[in-house]
Coordinates of N, CA and C and ligand atoms in Angstrom, one line a residue:
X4 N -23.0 -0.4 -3.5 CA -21.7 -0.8 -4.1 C -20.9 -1.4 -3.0
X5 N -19.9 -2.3 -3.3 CA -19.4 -3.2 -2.4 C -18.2 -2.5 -2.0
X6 N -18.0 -2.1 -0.8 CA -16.5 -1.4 -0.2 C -15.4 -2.0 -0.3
X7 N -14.6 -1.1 -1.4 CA -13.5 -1.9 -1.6 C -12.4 -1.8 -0.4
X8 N -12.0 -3.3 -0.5 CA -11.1 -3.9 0.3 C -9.0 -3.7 0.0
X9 N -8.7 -3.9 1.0 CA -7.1 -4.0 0.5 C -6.2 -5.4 1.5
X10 N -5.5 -6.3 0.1 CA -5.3 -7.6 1.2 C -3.7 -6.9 2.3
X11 N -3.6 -7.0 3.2 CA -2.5 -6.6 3.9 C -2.0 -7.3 5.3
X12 N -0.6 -7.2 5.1 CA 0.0 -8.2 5.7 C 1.4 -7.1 6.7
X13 N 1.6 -7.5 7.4 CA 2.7 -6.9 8.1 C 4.1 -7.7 7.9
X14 N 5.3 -6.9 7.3 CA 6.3 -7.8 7.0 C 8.0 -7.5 7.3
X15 N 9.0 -7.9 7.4 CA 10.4 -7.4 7.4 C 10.9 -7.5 6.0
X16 N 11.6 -6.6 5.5 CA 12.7 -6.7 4.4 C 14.0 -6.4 4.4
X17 N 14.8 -7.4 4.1 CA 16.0 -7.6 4.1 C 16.4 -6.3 3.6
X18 N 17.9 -5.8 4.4 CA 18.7 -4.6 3.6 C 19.3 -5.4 2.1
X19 N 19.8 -4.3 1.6 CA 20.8 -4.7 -0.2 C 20.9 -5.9 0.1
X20 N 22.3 -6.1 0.8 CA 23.2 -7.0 1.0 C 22.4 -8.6 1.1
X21 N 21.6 -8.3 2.1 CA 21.2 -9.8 2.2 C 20.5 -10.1 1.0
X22 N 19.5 -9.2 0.7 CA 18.6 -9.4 -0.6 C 19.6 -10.4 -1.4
X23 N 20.0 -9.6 -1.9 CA 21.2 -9.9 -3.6 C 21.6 -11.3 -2.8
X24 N 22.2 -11.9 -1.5 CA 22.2 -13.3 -1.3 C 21.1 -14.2 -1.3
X25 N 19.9 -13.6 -0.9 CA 18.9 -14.3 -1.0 C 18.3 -14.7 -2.0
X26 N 18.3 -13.8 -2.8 CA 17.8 -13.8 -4.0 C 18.7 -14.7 -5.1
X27 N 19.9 -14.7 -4.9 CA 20.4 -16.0 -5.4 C 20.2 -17.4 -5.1
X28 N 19.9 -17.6 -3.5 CA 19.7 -19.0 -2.8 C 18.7 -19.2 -3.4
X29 N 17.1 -18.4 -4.2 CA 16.2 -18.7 -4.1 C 16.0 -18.9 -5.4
X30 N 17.5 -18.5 -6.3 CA 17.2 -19.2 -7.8 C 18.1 -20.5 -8.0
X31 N 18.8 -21.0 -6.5 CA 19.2 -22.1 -6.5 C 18.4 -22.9 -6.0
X32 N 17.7 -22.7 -4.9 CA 16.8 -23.5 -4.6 C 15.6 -23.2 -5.5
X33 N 14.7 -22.8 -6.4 CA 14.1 -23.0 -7.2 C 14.5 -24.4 -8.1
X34 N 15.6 -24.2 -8.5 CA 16.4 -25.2 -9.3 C 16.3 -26.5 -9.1
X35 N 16.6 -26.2 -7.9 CA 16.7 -27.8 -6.7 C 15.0 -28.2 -6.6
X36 N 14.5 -27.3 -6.3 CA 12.7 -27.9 -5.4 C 11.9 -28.2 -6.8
X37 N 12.4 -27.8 -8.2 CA 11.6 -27.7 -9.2 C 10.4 -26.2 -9.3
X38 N 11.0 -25.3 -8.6 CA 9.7 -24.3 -8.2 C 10.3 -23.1 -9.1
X39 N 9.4 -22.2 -8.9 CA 9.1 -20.4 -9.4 C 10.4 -19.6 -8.3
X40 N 11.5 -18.7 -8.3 CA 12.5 -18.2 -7.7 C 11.4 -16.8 -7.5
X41 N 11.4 -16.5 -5.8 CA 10.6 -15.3 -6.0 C 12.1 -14.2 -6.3
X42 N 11.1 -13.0 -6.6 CA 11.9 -12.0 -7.4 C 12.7 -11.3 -6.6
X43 N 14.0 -11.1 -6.8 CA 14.4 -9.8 -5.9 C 13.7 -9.2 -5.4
X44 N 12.7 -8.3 -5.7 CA 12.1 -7.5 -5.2 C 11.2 -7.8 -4.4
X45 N 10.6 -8.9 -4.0 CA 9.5 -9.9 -3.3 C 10.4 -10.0 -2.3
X46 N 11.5 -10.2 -1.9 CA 11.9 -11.2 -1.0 C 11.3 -10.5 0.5
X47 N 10.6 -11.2 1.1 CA 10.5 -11.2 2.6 C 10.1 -11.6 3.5
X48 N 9.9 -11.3 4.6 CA 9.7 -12.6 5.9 C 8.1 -11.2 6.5
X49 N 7.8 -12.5 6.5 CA 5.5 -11.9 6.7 C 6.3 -11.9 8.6
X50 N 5.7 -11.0 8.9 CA 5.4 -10.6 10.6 C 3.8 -11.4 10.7
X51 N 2.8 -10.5 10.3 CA 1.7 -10.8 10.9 C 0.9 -10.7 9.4
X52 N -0.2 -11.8 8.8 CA -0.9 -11.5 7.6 C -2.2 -11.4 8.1
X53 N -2.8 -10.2 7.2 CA -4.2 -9.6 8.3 C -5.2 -9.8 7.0
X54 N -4.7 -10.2 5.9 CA -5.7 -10.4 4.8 C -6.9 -9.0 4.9
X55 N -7.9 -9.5 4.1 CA -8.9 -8.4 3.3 C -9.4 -7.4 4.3
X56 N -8.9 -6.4 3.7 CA -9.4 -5.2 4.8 C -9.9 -4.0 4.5
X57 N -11.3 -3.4 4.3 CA -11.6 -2.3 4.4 C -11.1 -0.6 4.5
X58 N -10.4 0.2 3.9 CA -10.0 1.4 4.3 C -9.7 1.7 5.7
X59 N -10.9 1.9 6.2 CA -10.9 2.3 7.6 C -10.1 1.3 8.9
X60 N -10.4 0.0 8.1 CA -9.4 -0.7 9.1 C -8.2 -0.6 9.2
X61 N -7.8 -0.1 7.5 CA -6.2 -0.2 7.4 C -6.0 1.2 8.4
X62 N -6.3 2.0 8.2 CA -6.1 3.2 9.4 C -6.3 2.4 10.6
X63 N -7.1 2.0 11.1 CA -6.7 1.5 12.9 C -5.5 0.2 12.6
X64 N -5.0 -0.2 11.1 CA -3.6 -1.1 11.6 C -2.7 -0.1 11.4
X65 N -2.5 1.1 11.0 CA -1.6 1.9 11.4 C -1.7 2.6 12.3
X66 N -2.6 2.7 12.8 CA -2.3 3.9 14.6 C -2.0 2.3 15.1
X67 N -2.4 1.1 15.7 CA -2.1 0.1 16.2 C -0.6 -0.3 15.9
X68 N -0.3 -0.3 14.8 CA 1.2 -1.0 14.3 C 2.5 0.0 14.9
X69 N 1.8 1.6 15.0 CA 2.3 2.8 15.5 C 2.8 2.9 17.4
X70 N 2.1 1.8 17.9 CA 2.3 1.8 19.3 C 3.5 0.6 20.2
X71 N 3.6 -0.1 18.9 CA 4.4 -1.0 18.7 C 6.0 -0.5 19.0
X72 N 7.1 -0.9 20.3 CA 8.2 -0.8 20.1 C 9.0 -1.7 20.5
X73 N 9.8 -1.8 19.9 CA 10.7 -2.8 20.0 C 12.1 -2.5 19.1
X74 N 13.3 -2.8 20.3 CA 14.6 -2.5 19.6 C 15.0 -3.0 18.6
X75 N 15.9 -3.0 17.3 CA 16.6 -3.2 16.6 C 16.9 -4.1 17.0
X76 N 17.5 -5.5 16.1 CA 17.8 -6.5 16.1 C 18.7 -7.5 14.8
X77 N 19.6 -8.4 15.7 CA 19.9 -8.9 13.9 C 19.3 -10.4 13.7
X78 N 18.6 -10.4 12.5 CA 18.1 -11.8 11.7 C 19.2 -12.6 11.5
X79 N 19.1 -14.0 12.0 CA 19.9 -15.1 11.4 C 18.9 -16.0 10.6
X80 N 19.1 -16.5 9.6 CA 18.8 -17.3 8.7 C 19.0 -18.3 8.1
X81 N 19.1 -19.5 8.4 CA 20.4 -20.4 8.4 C 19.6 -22.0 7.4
X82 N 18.2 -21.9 7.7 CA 17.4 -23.1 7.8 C 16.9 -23.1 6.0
X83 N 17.3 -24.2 5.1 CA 16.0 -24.7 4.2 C 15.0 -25.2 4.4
X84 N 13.9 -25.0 4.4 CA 13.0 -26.4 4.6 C 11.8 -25.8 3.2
X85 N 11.0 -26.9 3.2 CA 9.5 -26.7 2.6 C 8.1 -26.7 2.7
X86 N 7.3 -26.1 2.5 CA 5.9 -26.7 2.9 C 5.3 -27.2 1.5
X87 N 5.3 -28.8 1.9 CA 5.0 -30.1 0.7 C 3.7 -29.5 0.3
X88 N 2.3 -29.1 1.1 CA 1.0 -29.0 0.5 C 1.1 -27.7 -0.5
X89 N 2.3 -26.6 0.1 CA 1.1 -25.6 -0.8 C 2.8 -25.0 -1.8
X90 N 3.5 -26.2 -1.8 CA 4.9 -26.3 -2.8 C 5.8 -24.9 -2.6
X91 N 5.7 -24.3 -1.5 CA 6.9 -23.0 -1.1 C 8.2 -24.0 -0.7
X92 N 8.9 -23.7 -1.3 CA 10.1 -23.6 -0.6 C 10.8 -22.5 0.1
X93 N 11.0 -22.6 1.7 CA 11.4 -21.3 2.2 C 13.1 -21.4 3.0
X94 N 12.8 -20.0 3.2 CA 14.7 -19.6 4.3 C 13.9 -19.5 5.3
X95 N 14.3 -20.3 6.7 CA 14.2 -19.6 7.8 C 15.3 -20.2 9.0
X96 N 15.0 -20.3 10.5 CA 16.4 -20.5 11.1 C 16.2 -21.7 11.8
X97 N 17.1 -22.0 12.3 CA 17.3 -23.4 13.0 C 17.3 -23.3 14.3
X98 N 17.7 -21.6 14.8 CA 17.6 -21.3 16.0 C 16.5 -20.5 16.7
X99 N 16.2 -20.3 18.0 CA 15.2 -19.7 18.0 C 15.6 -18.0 18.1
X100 N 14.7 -17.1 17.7 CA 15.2 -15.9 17.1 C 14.3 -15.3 18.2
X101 N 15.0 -14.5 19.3 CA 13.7 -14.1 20.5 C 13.4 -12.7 19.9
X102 N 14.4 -12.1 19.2 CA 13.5 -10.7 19.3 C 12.6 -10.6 18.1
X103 N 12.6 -11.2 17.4 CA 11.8 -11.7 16.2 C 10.2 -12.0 16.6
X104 N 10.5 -13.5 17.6 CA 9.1 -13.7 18.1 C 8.7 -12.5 19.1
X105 N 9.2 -11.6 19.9 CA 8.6 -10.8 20.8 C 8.0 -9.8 19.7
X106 N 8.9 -9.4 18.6 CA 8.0 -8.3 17.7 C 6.3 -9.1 17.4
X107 N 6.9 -10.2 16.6 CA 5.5 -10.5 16.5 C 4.2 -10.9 17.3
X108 N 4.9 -11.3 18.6 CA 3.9 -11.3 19.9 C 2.9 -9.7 20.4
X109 N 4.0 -8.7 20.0 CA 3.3 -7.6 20.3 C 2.5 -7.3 19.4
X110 N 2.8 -7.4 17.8 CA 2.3 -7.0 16.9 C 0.7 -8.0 16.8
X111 N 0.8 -9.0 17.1 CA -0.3 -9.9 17.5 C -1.4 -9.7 18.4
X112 N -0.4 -9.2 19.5 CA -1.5 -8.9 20.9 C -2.1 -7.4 20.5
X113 N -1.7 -6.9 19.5 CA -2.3 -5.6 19.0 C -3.5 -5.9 18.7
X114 N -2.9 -7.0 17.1 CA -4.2 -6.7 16.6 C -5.4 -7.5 17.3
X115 N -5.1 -8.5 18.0 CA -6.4 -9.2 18.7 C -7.1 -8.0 19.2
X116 N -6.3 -7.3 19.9 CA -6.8 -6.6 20.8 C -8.0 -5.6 20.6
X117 N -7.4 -5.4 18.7 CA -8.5 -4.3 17.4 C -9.5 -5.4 16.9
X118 N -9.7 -6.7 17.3 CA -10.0 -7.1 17.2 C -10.0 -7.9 15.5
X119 N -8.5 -7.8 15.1 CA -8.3 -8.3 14.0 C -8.0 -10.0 13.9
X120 N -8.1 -10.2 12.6 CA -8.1 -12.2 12.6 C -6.5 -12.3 13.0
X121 N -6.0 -13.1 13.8 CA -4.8 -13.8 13.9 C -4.5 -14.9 13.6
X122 N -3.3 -15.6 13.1 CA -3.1 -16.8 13.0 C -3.0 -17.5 14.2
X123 N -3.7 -18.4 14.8 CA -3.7 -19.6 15.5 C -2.9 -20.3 16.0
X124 N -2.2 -20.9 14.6 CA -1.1 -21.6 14.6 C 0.4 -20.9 15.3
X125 N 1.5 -21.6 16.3 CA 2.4 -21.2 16.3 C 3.2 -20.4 15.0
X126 N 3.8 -19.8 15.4 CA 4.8 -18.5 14.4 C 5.8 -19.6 13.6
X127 N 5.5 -19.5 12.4 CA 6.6 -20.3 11.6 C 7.6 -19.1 10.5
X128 N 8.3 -18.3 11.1 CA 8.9 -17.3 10.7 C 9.7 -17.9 9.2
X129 N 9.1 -17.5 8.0 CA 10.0 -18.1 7.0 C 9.6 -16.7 5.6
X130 N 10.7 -17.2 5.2 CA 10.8 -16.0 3.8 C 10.7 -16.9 2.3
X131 N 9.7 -16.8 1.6 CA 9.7 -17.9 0.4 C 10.7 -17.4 -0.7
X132 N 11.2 -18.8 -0.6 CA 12.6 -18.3 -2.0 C 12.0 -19.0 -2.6
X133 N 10.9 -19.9 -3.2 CA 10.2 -20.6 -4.3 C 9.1 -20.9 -4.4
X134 N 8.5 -20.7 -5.2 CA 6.7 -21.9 -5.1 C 6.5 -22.4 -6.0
X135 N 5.5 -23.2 -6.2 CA 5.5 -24.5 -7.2 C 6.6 -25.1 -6.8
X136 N 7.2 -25.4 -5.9 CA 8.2 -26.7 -5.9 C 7.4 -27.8 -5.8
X137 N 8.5 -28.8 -6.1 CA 8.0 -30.0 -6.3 C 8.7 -31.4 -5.5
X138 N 9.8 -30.6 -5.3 CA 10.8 -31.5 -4.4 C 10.8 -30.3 -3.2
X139 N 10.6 -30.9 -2.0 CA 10.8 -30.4 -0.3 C 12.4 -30.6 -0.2
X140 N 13.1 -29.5 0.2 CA 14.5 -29.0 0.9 C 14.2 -28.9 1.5
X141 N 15.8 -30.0 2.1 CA 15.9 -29.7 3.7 C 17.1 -29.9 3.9
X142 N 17.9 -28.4 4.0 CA 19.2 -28.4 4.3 C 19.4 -27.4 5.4
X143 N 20.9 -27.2 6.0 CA 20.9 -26.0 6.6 C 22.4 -25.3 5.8
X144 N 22.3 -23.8 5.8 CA 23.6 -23.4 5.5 C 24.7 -23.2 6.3
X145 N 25.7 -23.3 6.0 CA 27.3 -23.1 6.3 C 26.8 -22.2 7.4
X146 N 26.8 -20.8 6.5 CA 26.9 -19.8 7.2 C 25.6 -19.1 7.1
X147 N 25.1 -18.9 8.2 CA 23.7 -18.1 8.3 C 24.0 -16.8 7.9
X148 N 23.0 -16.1 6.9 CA 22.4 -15.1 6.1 C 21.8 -14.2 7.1
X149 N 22.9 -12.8 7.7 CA 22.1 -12.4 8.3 C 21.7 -10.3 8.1
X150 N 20.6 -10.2 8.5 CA 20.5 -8.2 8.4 C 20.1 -7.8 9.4
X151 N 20.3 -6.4 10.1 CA 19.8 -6.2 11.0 C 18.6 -5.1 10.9
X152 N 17.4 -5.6 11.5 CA 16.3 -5.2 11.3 C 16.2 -4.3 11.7
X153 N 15.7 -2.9 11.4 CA 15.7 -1.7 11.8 C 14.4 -1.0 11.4
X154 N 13.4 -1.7 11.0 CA 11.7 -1.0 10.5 C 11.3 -2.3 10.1
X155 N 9.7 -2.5 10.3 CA 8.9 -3.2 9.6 C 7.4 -2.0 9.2
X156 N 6.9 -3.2 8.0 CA 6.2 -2.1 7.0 C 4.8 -2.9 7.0
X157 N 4.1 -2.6 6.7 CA 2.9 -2.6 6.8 C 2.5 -2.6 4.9
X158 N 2.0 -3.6 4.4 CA 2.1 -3.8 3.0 C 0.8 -4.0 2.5
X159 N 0.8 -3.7 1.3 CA -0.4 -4.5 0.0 C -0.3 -5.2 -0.5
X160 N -1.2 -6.2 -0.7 CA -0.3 -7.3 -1.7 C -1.7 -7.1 -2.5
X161 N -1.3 -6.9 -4.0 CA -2.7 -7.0 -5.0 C -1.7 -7.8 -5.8
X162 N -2.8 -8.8 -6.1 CA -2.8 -10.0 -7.3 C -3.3 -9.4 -8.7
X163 N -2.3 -9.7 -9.6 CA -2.1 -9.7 -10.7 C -1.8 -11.3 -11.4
X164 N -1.9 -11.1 -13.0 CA -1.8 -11.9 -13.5 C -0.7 -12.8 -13.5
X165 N 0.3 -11.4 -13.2 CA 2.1 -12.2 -13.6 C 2.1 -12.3 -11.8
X166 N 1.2 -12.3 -11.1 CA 2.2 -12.7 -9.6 C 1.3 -11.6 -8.5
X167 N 2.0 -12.0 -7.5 CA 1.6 -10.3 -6.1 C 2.3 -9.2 -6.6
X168 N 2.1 -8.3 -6.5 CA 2.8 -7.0 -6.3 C 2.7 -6.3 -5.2
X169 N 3.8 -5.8 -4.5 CA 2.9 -5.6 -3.0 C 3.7 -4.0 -2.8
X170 N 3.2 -3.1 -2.3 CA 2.7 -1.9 -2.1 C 2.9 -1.5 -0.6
X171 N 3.8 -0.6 -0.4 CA 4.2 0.0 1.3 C 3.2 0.6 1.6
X172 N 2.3 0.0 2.6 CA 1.3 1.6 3.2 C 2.0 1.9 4.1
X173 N 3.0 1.9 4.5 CA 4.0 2.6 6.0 C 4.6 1.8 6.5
X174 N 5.7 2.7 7.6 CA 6.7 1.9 7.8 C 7.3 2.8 8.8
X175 N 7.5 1.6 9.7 CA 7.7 1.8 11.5 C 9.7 1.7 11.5
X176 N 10.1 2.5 12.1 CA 11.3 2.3 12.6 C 11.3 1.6 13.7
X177 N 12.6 0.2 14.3 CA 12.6 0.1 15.6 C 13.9 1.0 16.4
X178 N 13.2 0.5 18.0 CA 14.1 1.6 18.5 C 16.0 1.0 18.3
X179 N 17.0 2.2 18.6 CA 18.2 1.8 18.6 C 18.7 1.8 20.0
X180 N 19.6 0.8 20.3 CA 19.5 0.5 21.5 C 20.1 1.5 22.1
Ligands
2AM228 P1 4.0 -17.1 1.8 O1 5.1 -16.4 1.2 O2 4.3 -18.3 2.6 O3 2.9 -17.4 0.8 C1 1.6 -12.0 1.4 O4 0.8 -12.9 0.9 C2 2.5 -12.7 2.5 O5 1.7 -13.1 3.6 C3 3.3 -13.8 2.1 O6 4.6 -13.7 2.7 C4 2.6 -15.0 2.6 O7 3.4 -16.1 2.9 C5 2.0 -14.5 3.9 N1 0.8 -15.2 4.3 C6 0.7 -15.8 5.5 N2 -0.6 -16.3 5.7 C7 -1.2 -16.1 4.5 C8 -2.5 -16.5 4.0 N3 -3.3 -17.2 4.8 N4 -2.7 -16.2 2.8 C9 -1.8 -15.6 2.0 N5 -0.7 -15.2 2.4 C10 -0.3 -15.4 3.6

């Protein structure tokens, strides 16, 4: 029998406050790009996506994601842009965000280290407020959209008919300074 798998990704979510603004930018920018507004409850920014994974793996990304520290920090988010091929429209920043990239450097050099798949490509830190767009945004906001990050979570994302639904397997506090 084939061992069932679980797709999982490492991710930040916005406190209330930001949500409820995001979640409006993303049924304005749906509007605008011609795209799908993801849901309130979707809204987040991927850390690290580790895709299909075995039980037992998901246990070594939790002792691994467990050794991980890094202080508290606040998100700015300032940037529209899109990716034309696979029609997301996303939020991300205009500036560079160092404690952002250092989480995800550690969280990275973890999992190489477990010998998990990494992405390759430079870190393009973005949160999808649409898909199926059809028109590419590219603006910046007034005033950058910001929360301060205090845990990232370790998630499921199972595919359903109406969309992802994605599922907390745990969740790391960072340190306070
Ligand atoms: P996206 O919003 O740009 O699609 C769960 O799928 C999360 O992992 C999403 O935030 C998704 O980003 C992100 N992700 C990153 N790389 C992915 C990949 N190769 N396949 C699916 N999702 C990926």
């Amino acid at each position: 029998m084939a061992e069932s798998t679980q797709r999982v990704f490492f991710a930040l979510w916005p406190d209330a406050p930001a949500r409820a603004i995001i979640a409006g930018l993303a049924r304005e920018v749906a509007l605008e790009s011609g795209g799908r507004p993801t849901a309130l409850n979707h809204i987040h920014l991927t850390l690290a996506f580790v895709g299909e994974q075995p039980a037992i793996r998901v246990d070594s990304l939790r002792r691994l994601a467990g050794v991980v520290r890094a202080r508290t920090f606040m998100l700015a988010l300032d940037e529209i842009g899109g990716f034309r091929r696979t029609g997301i429209a996303w939020l991300g920043s205009s500036t560079a965000q160092p404690e952002l990239a250092a989480l995800h450097d550690d969280l990275t050099r973890a999992l190489q280290s477990r010998g998990f798949p990494v992405d390759e490509r430079p870190y393009a830190p973005h949160l999808t407020l649409a898909r199926r767009s059809t028109t590419v945004i590219d603006r910046r906001l007034s005033q950058p959209i910001r929360w301060r990050v205090n845990s990232f979570t370790l998630m499921a994302s199972e595919l359903a008919s109406s969309g992802p639904a994605y599922r907390t397997i745990a969740e790391w506090s960072l340190v306070t300074a």
